[in-house]
Each structure stands twice: as structure tokens, then as C-alpha cells.
Amino acid sequence: MRKSFINIAILMVFVIVFGISPVLYSQIQNQKCLICHGKPGFSTKTEDGHLKFLYVSDSTLNTSPHSTVNCYDCHSDIVEITALGHKKDVKKVQCTRCHFENNPVGAPETEKYTEFQESVHQQERLKGNLNTPICQTCHGSHDIKKRSSLSELEMKKKITQMCGQCHLDIYSAYSHSIHGTALFEQNNSDAPVCTNCHGEHTIRKKDDPKSSVYKTALYNTCGDCHASEVITERYGISSDKIETYEESYHGIAVQFGEKTVANCASCHGIHDIRPQSDPRSTIHANNIVKTCGNCHQDANVNYTKGLIHINPHSEESGPIYYISSIFKWLTIITLTMLAIHVILDLIKRLKHKTIH
Amino acid sequence: MSSKKQQEKYLRMTLNERIQHFFLLTSFITLVITGFALKFPEALWVRGLFNLFGENAFELRGDVHRIAAVIMVAVSFYHIFYVILSQRGRKFIIDMWFRKQDLTDLNNAFRYYIGKTKVRPKFGRFSYIEKAEYWAVAWGTIVMGATGGVLWFENTFLPVISNSGMDIATAIHYYEAILASLAIFVWHFYFVIYNPDVYPMNKAWFKGYLTREEMEHEHPLELEEIEKEQAKETKKENIRKEDTGKKDIKKKDIKKEEKKPAPEEIKIEKDKKEDKGNNNIPAEEINPKKDAGK
């Protein structure tokens, strides 16, 4: 009876030391920080005179995926806290302290950090521009949330706002575009946002040949949606716009790496793409001559006569359809007759040759 | 003796005509390659070519296509002048023009192919096969030249003929290109290359002549005509010889008289920029009125 009590006591100690204590310990540590940082309105004055809020809500911490992580684990450069606080020049948190391949603490592993190294944001930072975003700029710091905690629509809206913090003019152009209105006004989660075209961690400058919006790559990026039969069918638009572009002079030249020919954005605009019916659209009947004129100096109203994305195999294409059909049959009939003649002649000649 | 006779040479293409053909064939093949390279950028052979020529391959492709086009159009214009201005050219175009006989020949050829008759139709200087080819090339060059010119100077023509017009020109240029290349590869290449009677090749396009054997196979009527003419000539000469023999003129004088017309003939040939090496002048050449009168 006594022996079993000792056994239970030892077990209890083990449970407390190895099971519960890490949680308690982390809470104790966090509570120490929260003595100051837990006060709403806790702030400091930065060197340039701005007020920097340093309040961290307890509940924010506890609901984040990092609830079991300790302040010290991320803010590792703070080693000493006195009655007056801690050192002032606190460094930015390095997420890679935990998020690297085969890490022992079980933090989600990802290659995105490596991808991010080549992105325009990190490259600019390495050049000394400290205004560029790092992980926590987009993902949040104390209030970080799991991707699954947001719906597709919420996430897309959040992304535009996130990028818009710095790229405000683009945000405003985008929000009035056909894609932006679909997202904000129609709450359409199919609408593309910044990351759909530019990528997430792999964002590159538009004149970087590896960029998804590089002159010769853009049509493929637009094609992610506009060549997809599932998406185009949903909105009753044609899925052959990319294919017909590829067959046009502009498209062929782009495939050969030409950088001076028109791609999707040259005619349709970039962030402010609007439907053709919109008078402000670059491809509205009133503006299209001007749009062509960006490259073709002699552009006149004749440039607008006829279809642009033309599919010779579709009856809607009018004269092109009939010409291609006539030629198709002309070629088939002529070649069949020629082939028959050639084969008959060949048979006779071969026979004749073997006889003699 | 007979095998030697079989190897006798008969002029088919003068040097001038062979040069025309050479420029036409080189420009045509260049146009086919550089043209379809634009339309099928993903094709393996196109990728290979572009890797071969490196970074500027795209511009190079366009430049080479245009240079070849200029050569083809130039040789076509030269040919027009040739068939109008030279005597041999005029004879050429008259012989090349369609006649009722061509339909009969076509009909007889098919009767022969399906076994209804055992005799292959006999062709003259140009069979319906060659006539079809020649006029197809003429038609193709006009169509390709016109549409190609529009596409070349797109900024000039676009404001005039509209975007639709450009699309039509593009479509015609493309489809006619397919038709023309297939026609050449199936039709022309069969009769001058794969044809078992001429395989591995009918060499007239660079040698300029056909042998008697080839003439018997492909142009028996022309051969007959040439021989008729030759027979007439020898008859005339024989009569002349007899006449001179009666008048008791020395052998030396006869030789002189016989030799006289020869340098004149060569001179005529020179004027027409023809090849001196080929001594057999076609019968039509000597008596052009005969065929034209038909």
C-alpha cells in the first residue's frame, strides 16, 4: 500500500517535471514580459519621434499557432530583464530559428524561406533597403494565424491589403479593375489577387526573366485562369484567348523571346484591367486606336476592324473561317488526287521495270 | 552502237533556265523552312535550328525569309521578261500552255493505270503533269508574293486594309504555303526524284540535257519531232551534196560549205545566253512556227 503510494508520487513528479512544467514555465516567462507589454497602450518613442506601440495582448498570443512558444524563443537577443526593462535595440525576429528543414522542435518545414532569398523583396533588403517586407510583414508577428483559419475570400482580401500597405497606387488601380471589383464588390473568391500573378515568396521584378509577369511569360500567367476551361466556363467567357494569342503574330514572337511585341497587358492594361464595355477600358472602342498607337504609330480606325483573338476554326471568325475551310478542302482534295496519281504511276512503273 | 545512241544528249534546260530553276529552288526551300519555323515554334526541328543560331535566331529567321522572298520575286520577274523577250522563252510558254490534248492524255493515263489500255500516253515537250506544276508555281508565287508583301509592310498596309485584311492575308499566306510545299514534295519530287525511271534523280536541272533513253521514256513525241527535223535536215543536205557532186566541186569546198552554218548557230545560242556545251538543238528551236501553228 505504501509502496504503491511512493510509485504514484514518483510518477506525479515525472508528470509535473516533464509534462506540465514546460507549459507552466513558458507561461511564467511570458507573464514576466507581459507585466509591461500586457498593458494596453504600452509604447515607446522611436528615434524619428514616432510613437511605437508595444502592447501584446495575452489572448492574441494564446490563440496563435505559437501559443506554446516562449517570448525568449523568438526574441532571443533579450537575455536580461531588469527593473528598468531590457535593452532598447531589439533585433527583428528570425523565423528561420525554428522554420528550417529537419528542425527538432517540430516547426512546419518549408522551402519558402529559400525561395524568398531570391525574391525582389529580399534582394532589395540585401542591397540595404530596410523598408522591404520580411516574413512578419505579411504573416503578422504576435497575431500570426494559420492559413486554414481564413476562408479563401478572406485570405485574398487580406493579401491585397497587405501588399497595398506599401504598393498603395497599385492597390487603388487594382480595386477598380474587373478583378478588384469581383473580389471586393461581388465577393468572388476566383478573382485573382496580387499573389496569383506575381507569386508569393518568389516575387521578382517584372524585368527579371524568371518573373511570372516578365514580358514573355505573362501570357502563361494570365492563362492560369483564362485558358482554364473550368474557370472560363463558370463566367461564360472563352477559353481560347491564350491559344489564339499564341497563334497571332504577337504571340509567336513572344514565344521566340521577343520583348518588343504586345503581350496581354500591352492592350488590356495591368492592374487596372477593365471590361471592354467600360469606357475607361484600354480596349473600349473609343480607346483602342490609342492603345494600338502605343506601338503602331500610324494606327487608325482600321486597326479596330475585325477580331483580335481570332480562331480560324470557329465560324464566328467570318472570312477567316471560310478562307481556312476553302483552303483546307482545296489542299485535301488536291493532295488526294496528286497522291492517287503518284501511287498509280509508281505501281505501273515498278511493274514495268521488273518486267524489263 | 545502240547503247551509244541511247546516251545521246538532248537539250532540256539551257544554262539560263537552269540558273532560274536554281534560284527558284533555293529560295523556295529557304522560304519553306524559315516560314514554317515561324508557325510551329514548338516543333523539334525548329527548336534545334534556333539553338543552332543562338540568340538572334528569331530576327535572323525573318531576315532570311525576306531575302529569299526577294530572290524568288526577282527570279519570277526575270522569268516573265524571259518568256516575253527571248525566242526560246516565247516557245517555252507556248509549249507550256494547256491544250485539249492534255485532257486526253490525262484520261489515257488513268485508263493505262487501271489497266484498260496497255499503252502509256506519249508526251511531248511538256506533259500535263509538268504543265500543272508550272502553272501551280506561277499561281503560288503571285499569291504568296502579294500576301507576303502585305505582311512584310504591316504598318503600311494595316491602316489601309484593316486588321481583318491582315488576318486574311496571314491565313492565305499560311494555307497556300502548306498547299504549295505539299504539292512540290508529293508531285514534283515524285516525278523528278522518286520516279523509278529517273531515280535517284532527273539530272536535267544541273546537267541541262536528257539522254535519248530518258527522252524515250518521258518525252517520246518531242523525240519523234526532233528526229523528223533531223531527217529533213539530212535529206536536204543529201540533196545538196548530190547537187554539188554533180557540179564536180572539190572535196575541200564541200567541207567549207558544210562548216559554214555551224558558227552562226553557236552565235545565236550565245545571244540567248544558252549553253554551248549542248550541241543538240531541239527541233522546235529550228522550226518554231511548226508547233505554234497547231
XYZ file of C-alpha atoms in Angstrom:
650
model
C 0.000 0.000 0.000
C 2.785 2.383 0.941
C 4.904 1.202 -1.937
C 2.225 1.957 -4.420
C 1.828 5.464 -2.917
C 5.558 6.107 -3.484
C 5.210 4.832 -7.029
C 2.335 7.223 -7.673
C 4.287 10.092 -6.110
C 7.296 9.431 -8.360
C 5.007 9.280 -11.359
C 3.404 12.588 -10.351
C 6.830 14.222 -10.128
C 7.706 12.956 -13.588
C 4.450 14.234 -14.988
C 4.988 17.635 -13.417
C 8.648 17.927 -14.430
C 8.402 16.632 -17.986
C 4.748 17.154 -18.820
C 3.177 20.197 -17.285
C 6.177 22.239 -16.264
C 7.232 23.348 -19.806
C 3.790 24.867 -20.274
C 3.904 26.466 -16.858
C 7.474 27.595 -17.384
C 6.621 29.272 -20.698
C 3.639 30.935 -19.140
C 5.771 32.182 -16.329
C 8.269 33.609 -18.792
C 5.588 35.205 -20.944
C 3.908 36.596 -17.878
C 7.135 38.289 -16.971
C 7.186 40.080 -20.299
C 3.507 40.822 -20.132
C 3.988 42.771 -16.923
C 4.840 45.682 -19.206
C 3.810 44.508 -22.691
C 0.439 43.330 -21.455
C -0.667 46.853 -20.622
C -2.836 48.315 -23.378
C -1.208 51.462 -24.693
C 2.297 50.460 -23.676
C 4.517 52.285 -26.122
C 7.841 53.929 -26.748
C 9.066 56.858 -28.782
C 11.232 55.947 -31.763
C 14.308 57.885 -32.824
C 12.408 59.753 -35.507
C 9.789 60.808 -32.992
C 7.058 58.329 -33.838
C 5.117 56.502 -31.213
C 5.603 52.750 -31.368
C 3.012 50.604 -29.668
C 4.469 47.641 -27.877
C 1.281 46.189 -26.413
C 0.876 42.474 -26.907
C -2.492 41.047 -25.990
C -2.451 37.895 -23.948
C -5.358 36.423 -25.845
C -3.683 37.127 -29.208
C -0.709 35.128 -28.110
C -2.766 32.272 -26.780
C -4.839 31.857 -29.942
C -1.885 31.953 -32.347
C -0.215 28.758 -33.578
C 2.730 29.844 -31.480
C 0.821 29.678 -28.182
C 3.324 27.239 -26.736
C 6.275 29.288 -27.887
C 8.000 31.465 -25.401
C 8.834 35.165 -25.902
C 12.512 34.297 -25.441
C 12.380 31.660 -28.180
C 11.849 34.314 -30.822
C 13.274 37.401 -29.136
C 16.441 35.503 -28.360
C 18.631 38.581 -28.161
C 16.896 39.691 -24.946
C 18.794 37.846 -22.280
C 18.319 40.122 -19.297
C 15.318 41.933 -17.877
C 15.901 44.351 -15.048
C 13.511 46.560 -13.116
C 14.069 49.209 -15.844
C 13.218 46.813 -18.655
C 15.520 45.365 -21.295
C 17.939 46.658 -23.898
C 16.448 49.022 -26.478
C 17.937 47.841 -29.778
C 15.893 44.664 -30.052
C 16.581 42.851 -33.291
C 13.956 41.657 -35.736
C 12.800 38.125 -35.127
C 14.346 35.497 -37.419
C 11.691 32.917 -38.269
C 14.375 30.548 -39.569
C 15.460 29.944 -35.988
C 12.760 27.281 -35.979
C 11.469 27.052 -39.541
C 14.236 25.152 -41.266
C 14.456 21.660 -42.658
C 14.607 18.840 -40.099
C 14.239 21.224 -37.170
C 13.980 19.445 -33.790
C 11.093 21.495 -32.371
C 8.603 20.330 -34.993
C 8.015 23.726 -36.568
C 6.470 23.386 -40.060
C 9.247 22.920 -42.569
C 9.195 24.871 -45.770
C 11.371 25.744 -48.709
C 9.668 29.079 -48.970
C 12.350 30.738 -46.915
C 14.947 29.655 -49.514
C 12.651 30.788 -52.310
C 12.246 34.123 -50.587
C 16.008 34.718 -50.684
C 15.818 35.254 -54.450
C 12.715 37.416 -54.369
C 12.843 41.105 -55.144
C 11.970 41.968 -51.548
C 14.877 40.090 -50.025
C 17.261 41.147 -52.789
C 16.407 44.783 -52.150
C 16.890 44.270 -48.419
C 20.320 42.806 -49.044
C 21.121 45.931 -51.019
C 20.350 47.917 -47.868
C 16.694 48.930 -48.284
C 15.228 48.121 -44.877
C 11.698 49.095 -45.889
C 11.240 45.823 -47.732
C 8.923 43.242 -46.205
C 10.178 40.261 -44.220
C 8.181 37.225 -43.046
C 6.276 39.001 -40.284
C 5.353 41.974 -42.502
C 2.928 39.797 -44.380
C 2.279 36.918 -41.993
C 1.973 39.019 -38.838
C 4.030 38.629 -35.703
C 2.194 38.008 -32.427
C -1.122 37.773 -34.219
C 0.095 35.231 -36.778
C -2.653 32.885 -37.914
C -2.760 29.569 -39.634
C -3.734 29.664 -43.342
C -6.651 27.368 -42.575
C -8.156 29.820 -40.121
C -9.216 32.092 -43.004
C -11.564 31.399 -45.895
C -10.265 31.768 -49.467
C -12.131 35.062 -49.828
C -10.906 36.489 -46.533
C -7.372 35.494 -47.328
C -7.474 37.039 -50.820
C -8.837 40.290 -49.473
C -6.201 40.307 -46.782
C -3.420 39.734 -49.317
C -4.430 42.775 -51.358
C -4.487 44.903 -48.236
C -1.160 43.502 -47.122
C 0.566 44.336 -50.393
C -1.372 47.594 -50.570
C 0.274 48.854 -47.387
C 3.354 49.586 -49.454
C 2.031 49.470 -53.035
C -0.846 51.846 -52.456
C -1.196 53.214 -56.013
C -1.365 49.692 -57.402
C -3.891 48.717 -54.755
C -6.131 51.559 -55.789
C -5.800 50.768 -59.512
C -6.485 47.117 -58.810
C -9.517 47.730 -56.641
C -11.254 49.491 -59.565
C -10.295 46.819 -62.095
C -12.556 43.984 -63.206
C -10.602 41.650 -60.941
C -10.715 44.011 -57.968
C -14.442 44.704 -58.220
C -15.103 40.992 -58.498
C -13.229 40.469 -55.258
C -14.427 43.426 -53.212
C -17.917 44.054 -54.566
C -19.032 40.606 -55.670
C -17.049 38.731 -53.004
C -15.800 36.393 -55.713
C -13.022 34.185 -54.459
C -11.990 33.224 -58.021
C -10.769 36.759 -58.623
C -7.005 36.904 -58.890
C -5.129 38.942 -56.326
C -1.511 40.153 -56.248
C -0.044 36.738 -55.479
C -1.890 34.919 -58.262
C 0.102 36.778 -60.872
C 3.242 37.811 -59.018
C 3.768 34.761 -56.863
C 4.164 34.755 -53.119
C 7.653 34.108 -51.856
C 9.033 34.067 -55.378
C 8.006 37.601 -56.349
C 10.538 39.012 -58.782
C 10.951 42.291 -60.583
C 8.889 42.470 -63.755
C 12.052 42.799 -65.854
C 13.619 39.701 -64.330
C 13.351 36.960 -66.997
C 12.395 34.484 -64.285
C 9.451 36.602 -63.177
C 5.958 35.242 -63.744
C 4.974 38.618 -65.180
C 8.020 39.000 -67.419
C 7.129 40.217 -70.920
C 7.469 36.803 -72.493
C 5.977 34.855 -69.577
C 2.940 36.977 -68.807
C 0.562 35.264 -71.240
C 1.116 31.974 -69.433
C 0.342 33.603 -66.095
C -2.900 35.086 -67.416
C -3.535 31.677 -68.951
C -3.659 30.085 -65.496
C -7.246 31.300 -65.407
C -8.065 32.456 -68.935
C -7.034 29.206 -70.586
C -8.718 27.127 -67.886
C -11.960 25.697 -69.155
C -13.317 25.261 -65.650
C -12.921 28.900 -64.701
C -13.808 30.446 -68.064
C -16.914 28.321 -68.357
C -18.067 29.496 -64.941
C -18.153 33.089 -66.184
C -19.217 32.424 -69.760
C -16.010 33.746 -71.293
C -13.999 31.960 -73.975
C -11.037 29.822 -73.022
C -9.216 30.200 -76.350
C -7.866 33.712 -75.786
C -4.420 32.466 -74.862
C -4.322 29.895 -77.643
C -5.376 32.429 -80.260
C -2.815 34.873 -78.916
C -0.136 32.207 -79.252
C -1.100 31.787 -82.905
C -1.127 35.507 -83.618
C 1.948 37.365 -84.793
C 2.442 38.909 -81.344
C 2.115 35.558 -79.618
C 4.512 33.779 -81.940
C 7.117 36.495 -81.498
C 6.729 36.322 -77.721
C 7.297 32.582 -77.799
C 10.551 33.261 -79.597
C 11.567 35.578 -76.779
C 10.765 38.887 -78.493
C 10.359 41.621 -75.926
C 9.043 44.449 -78.077
C 5.780 42.822 -79.152
C 2.463 43.186 -77.410
C 1.504 40.816 -74.628
C -1.795 40.659 -72.714
C -1.016 43.710 -70.594
C 0.034 45.862 -73.568
C -3.567 46.028 -74.723
C -5.657 45.156 -71.685
C -3.751 47.070 -69.048
C -2.002 45.761 -65.988
C -3.596 46.346 -62.603
C -6.497 48.402 -63.923
C -7.841 45.886 -66.443
C -11.461 46.745 -67.181
C -14.125 45.053 -69.260
C -14.379 46.160 -72.893
C -17.772 47.734 -72.198
C -16.234 50.139 -69.683
C -15.459 53.495 -71.391
C -12.236 53.677 -69.405
C -11.053 50.304 -70.709
C -7.967 50.361 -72.916
C -9.790 48.113 -75.359
C -13.044 50.093 -75.381
C -13.993 51.076 -78.932
C -13.097 54.699 -78.176
C -9.654 53.906 -76.788
C -8.435 51.005 -78.847
C -6.827 53.087 -81.596
C -4.812 54.881 -78.955
C -3.860 51.552 -77.397
C -2.618 50.168 -80.732
C -0.900 53.511 -81.278
C 1.360 52.868 -78.306
C 3.366 50.649 -80.627
C 1.999 51.275 -84.134
C 2.465 54.966 -84.795
C 0.177 55.008 -87.837
C -2.685 53.323 -86.022
C -6.074 54.419 -87.296
C -9.623 53.198 -87.063
C -8.886 50.349 -89.482
C -6.835 48.735 -86.752
C -10.005 48.056 -84.841
C -11.887 46.444 -87.713
C -12.010 42.729 -87.244
C -11.405 40.375 -84.417
C -8.198 40.293 -82.456
C -8.283 36.890 -80.798
C -9.175 35.084 -83.970
C -9.774 31.373 -84.182
C -9.780 30.274 -87.828
C -11.683 27.119 -86.932
C -14.604 28.950 -85.378
C -17.461 30.075 -87.600
C -17.657 33.347 -85.666
C -14.389 34.405 -87.272
C -16.219 35.135 -90.533
C -13.990 35.477 -93.619
C -11.030 33.778 -91.946
C -13.181 30.763 -91.198
C -14.347 30.497 -94.801
C -10.876 31.044 -96.232
C -9.344 28.437 -93.982
C -12.152 25.998 -94.780
C -11.790 26.562 -98.531
C -8.041 26.095 -98.348
C -8.379 23.079 -96.108
C -10.599 21.307 -98.624
C -8.630 22.588 -101.594
C -5.484 21.128 -100.050
C -7.105 17.854 -99.059
C -8.716 17.311 -102.475
C -5.673 18.392 -104.484
C -3.260 16.323 -102.425
C -5.509 13.259 -102.536
C -5.707 13.472 -106.306
C -1.983 14.024 -106.634
C -1.256 11.156 -104.277
C -3.580 8.786 -106.160
C -1.931 9.740 -109.441
C 1.546 9.291 -107.964
C 0.723 5.901 -106.443
C -0.875 4.580 -109.635
C 2.071 5.815 -111.661
C 4.514 4.283 -109.204
C 2.828 0.884 -109.359
C 2.882 0.851 -113.177
C 6.475 1.994 -113.391
C 7.689 -0.539 -110.836
C 5.883 -3.354 -112.692
C 7.275 -2.176 -115.986
C 10.780 -2.074 -114.528
C 10.678 -5.588 -113.131
C 9.475 -6.961 -116.491
C 12.367 -5.412 -118.432
C 26.283 1.348 -131.263
C 22.755 1.265 -129.907
C 23.833 1.879 -126.299
C 25.887 4.808 -127.570
C 22.792 6.099 -129.307
C 20.826 5.695 -126.080
C 23.287 8.023 -124.359
C 22.937 10.784 -126.980
C 22.189 14.103 -125.338
C 19.107 16.245 -125.891
C 18.959 19.795 -124.542
C 16.258 20.160 -121.888
C 17.233 23.271 -119.944
C 19.633 25.935 -121.123
C 22.158 27.345 -118.670
C 19.938 30.400 -118.281
C 16.936 28.224 -117.440
C 18.961 26.138 -115.043
C 20.101 29.260 -113.216
C 16.480 30.407 -112.977
C 15.494 26.995 -111.611
C 18.385 27.036 -109.150
C 17.370 30.385 -107.694
C 13.746 29.283 -107.555
C 14.536 26.055 -105.738
C 16.963 27.546 -103.214
C 14.648 30.445 -102.407
C 11.642 28.105 -102.227
C 13.264 25.688 -99.784
C 14.585 28.563 -97.676
C 11.107 30.093 -97.573
C 9.539 26.795 -96.565
C 11.982 26.273 -93.690
C 12.017 29.831 -92.390
C 8.264 30.170 -92.889
C 7.093 27.092 -91.050
C 9.649 27.786 -88.325
C 7.551 30.831 -87.502
C 4.284 28.908 -87.466
C 5.494 25.915 -85.457
C 7.875 27.348 -82.857
C 7.458 24.304 -80.628
C 8.465 21.764 -83.279
C 11.636 19.845 -82.546
C 13.419 20.818 -85.756
C 12.570 24.473 -85.163
C 13.973 24.360 -81.652
C 17.085 22.656 -82.992
C 17.559 25.336 -85.630
C 17.028 28.101 -83.126
C 19.519 26.591 -80.728
C 21.963 26.352 -83.591
C 21.687 30.038 -84.464
C 21.542 31.275 -80.910
C 20.075 34.459 -79.530
C 19.315 36.333 -82.724
C 17.729 33.348 -84.420
C 14.300 34.969 -84.482
C 15.472 38.128 -86.259
C 17.701 36.042 -88.500
C 14.748 33.862 -89.475
C 12.758 36.904 -90.520
C 15.634 38.452 -92.459
C 16.464 35.230 -94.286
C 12.787 34.719 -95.170
C 12.602 38.211 -96.654
C 15.858 37.852 -98.582
C 14.662 34.543 -100.037
C 11.325 36.174 -100.891
C 13.090 38.971 -102.764
C 15.143 36.415 -104.690
C 12.036 34.441 -105.612
C 10.129 37.517 -106.750
C 13.170 38.750 -108.693
C 13.634 35.451 -110.496
C 9.891 35.416 -111.239
C 10.076 38.844 -112.843
C 13.157 37.782 -114.757
C 11.224 34.752 -115.964
C 8.357 36.941 -117.166
C 10.799 39.018 -119.215
C 12.474 35.837 -120.386
C 9.265 34.318 -121.771
C 8.294 37.606 -123.414
C 11.589 38.807 -124.831
C 13.587 35.714 -125.817
C 12.682 33.478 -128.702
C 13.251 30.337 -126.674
C 11.180 31.813 -123.857
C 8.238 32.506 -126.155
C 8.462 28.965 -127.487
C 8.632 27.741 -123.881
C 5.425 29.437 -122.846
C 3.602 28.298 -125.993
C 4.651 24.697 -125.308
C 3.659 25.088 -121.670
C 0.137 26.340 -122.363
C -2.741 23.872 -121.860
C -4.200 22.098 -124.865
C -7.111 19.728 -125.417
C -4.517 17.007 -125.807
C -3.646 17.340 -122.119
C -7.129 16.247 -121.068
C -6.963 13.326 -123.481
C -3.541 12.454 -122.060
C -4.854 12.588 -118.509
C -7.754 10.388 -119.432
C -5.488 7.919 -121.269
C -3.036 7.929 -118.377
C -5.771 6.809 -115.998
C -7.008 4.219 -118.491
C -3.421 2.950 -118.583
C -3.090 2.997 -114.794
C -6.234 0.975 -114.208
C -5.263 -1.472 -116.909
C -7.815 -0.598 -119.606
C -5.069 0.005 -122.107
C -1.521 -1.249 -122.263
C -0.068 1.845 -123.865
C 1.215 4.685 -121.748
C 0.192 8.015 -123.318
C 3.044 9.628 -125.204
C 4.005 13.095 -124.088
C 5.553 15.961 -125.984
C 7.941 18.541 -124.600
C 5.735 19.171 -121.549
C 3.273 16.639 -120.199
C 0.098 17.684 -118.404
C 1.996 16.773 -115.224
C 4.672 19.372 -115.882
C 2.146 21.940 -117.074
C 0.116 21.570 -113.889
C 3.276 22.036 -111.866
C 4.469 25.059 -113.774
C 1.168 26.933 -113.540
C 0.754 25.971 -109.897
C 4.124 27.550 -109.187
C 3.119 30.652 -111.136
C -0.165 30.947 -109.226
C 1.520 30.211 -105.902
C 4.194 32.834 -106.435
C 1.599 35.505 -107.175
C -0.484 34.619 -104.110
C 2.483 34.272 -101.773
C 4.191 37.364 -103.124
C 1.110 39.522 -102.704
C 0.129 38.323 -99.225
C 3.745 38.177 -98.104
C 4.301 41.754 -99.206
C 1.304 42.855 -97.163
C 2.615 41.031 -94.111
C 6.119 42.394 -94.575
C 4.964 46.020 -94.604
C 2.301 45.533 -91.963
C 2.458 49.087 -90.666
C 1.824 50.397 -94.176
C -0.995 48.026 -95.025
C -2.694 47.710 -91.643
C -4.218 51.208 -91.725
C -5.376 50.588 -95.302
C -6.760 47.073 -95.365
C -7.717 46.883 -91.667
C -6.990 44.273 -89.095
C -9.337 41.831 -90.799
C -7.465 42.277 -94.048
C -4.210 41.461 -92.325
C -5.748 38.341 -90.832
C -6.974 37.275 -94.257
C -3.523 37.845 -95.745
C -1.962 35.868 -92.896
C -4.398 32.998 -93.345
C -3.947 32.829 -97.118
C -0.167 33.040 -96.823
C -0.191 30.164 -94.357
C -2.615 27.848 -96.131
C -1.157 28.469 -99.572
C 2.274 27.694 -98.078
C 1.042 24.306 -96.913
C -0.575 23.584 -100.273
C 2.489 24.666 -102.257
C 5.005 22.741 -100.154
C 2.929 19.576 -100.177
C 2.396 19.866 -103.921
C 6.124 20.227 -104.519
C 7.068 17.443 -102.142
C 4.446 14.999 -103.406
C 4.123 15.910 -107.075
C 7.383 17.435 -108.253
C 9.663 15.339 -106.085
C 7.944 12.169 -107.220
C 8.404 12.825 -110.919
C 11.973 14.104 -110.719
C 13.335 12.070 -107.784
C 11.324 9.077 -106.592
C 10.066 8.113 -110.030
C 11.706 4.667 -110.517
C 12.659 5.537 -114.092
C 14.739 8.549 -113.080
C 15.740 7.587 -109.528
C 17.933 8.775 -107.820
C 17.306 11.983 -109.761
C 16.480 13.545 -113.067
C 19.731 15.411 -113.596
C 18.467 17.816 -116.227
C 18.233 20.602 -113.631
C 22.022 20.854 -113.450
C 23.306 18.960 -116.499
C 20.806 20.570 -118.804
C 20.174 17.587 -121.027
C 18.275 14.334 -121.122
C 19.658 11.173 -122.654
C 17.908 9.521 -125.553
C 16.735 6.800 -123.174
C 15.140 9.376 -120.886
C 13.589 11.137 -123.852
C 12.028 7.853 -124.989
C 10.547 7.400 -121.541
C 9.294 10.881 -120.769
C 9.028 12.896 -123.975
C 8.665 10.427 -126.876
C 6.657 12.839 -129.030
C 9.280 15.527 -128.671
C 11.927 12.994 -129.605
C 9.940 11.995 -132.686
C 9.676 15.612 -133.733
C 13.368 16.203 -133.239
C 14.147 13.160 -135.313
C 11.769 14.243 -138.073
C 13.534 17.561 -138.216
C 16.894 15.884 -138.247
C 15.760 13.581 -141.005
C 14.596 16.581 -143.057
C 17.907 18.281 -142.476
C 19.907 15.269 -143.553
C 17.647 14.870 -146.578
C 18.249 18.482 -147.574
C 21.955 18.048 -147.071
C 21.993 14.863 -149.055
C 20.232 16.629 -151.914
C 22.686 19.471 -151.618
C 25.572 17.011 -151.601
C 24.213 15.310 -154.666
C 23.819 18.669 -156.404
C 27.325 19.768 -155.547
C 28.694 16.360 -156.514
C 27.179 16.736 -159.963
C 28.854 20.107 -160.342
C 32.239 18.405 -159.727
C 33.404 20.630 -156.943
C 36.420 19.560 -154.937
C 36.015 17.911 -151.541
C 37.613 20.824 -149.738
C 34.932 23.171 -150.967
C 32.196 20.858 -149.773
C 33.701 20.843 -146.316
C 33.799 24.613 -146.233
C 30.172 24.858 -147.172
C 29.133 22.338 -144.562
C 31.004 24.103 -141.854
C 29.592 27.499 -142.620
C 26.227 27.292 -140.803
C 27.789 25.896 -137.623
C 29.407 29.120 -136.280
C 26.199 31.005 -136.977
C 24.232 28.608 -134.865
C 26.649 28.964 -131.993
C 26.367 32.716 -132.275
C 22.588 32.535 -131.934
C 22.998 30.312 -128.949
C 25.364 32.816 -127.380
C 22.887 35.609 -127.879
C 20.305 33.676 -125.989
C 22.813 33.025 -123.225
C 22.481 29.343 -123.885
C 24.936 26.654 -123.032
C 27.364 25.987 -125.836
C 28.160 22.526 -124.496
C 24.871 21.095 -125.671
C 25.045 20.643 -129.387
C 21.623 19.118 -129.817
C 19.299 21.925 -130.606
C 15.698 20.903 -130.133
C 13.647 20.594 -133.218
C 11.260 23.320 -132.119
C 14.144 25.735 -131.972
C 14.929 25.250 -135.607
C 11.348 25.431 -136.736
C 9.352 27.379 -134.153
C 6.397 28.010 -136.464
C 5.557 24.359 -136.634
C 4.271 23.975 -133.114
C 2.742 27.424 -132.884
C 0.614 26.713 -135.902
C -1.151 23.792 -134.260
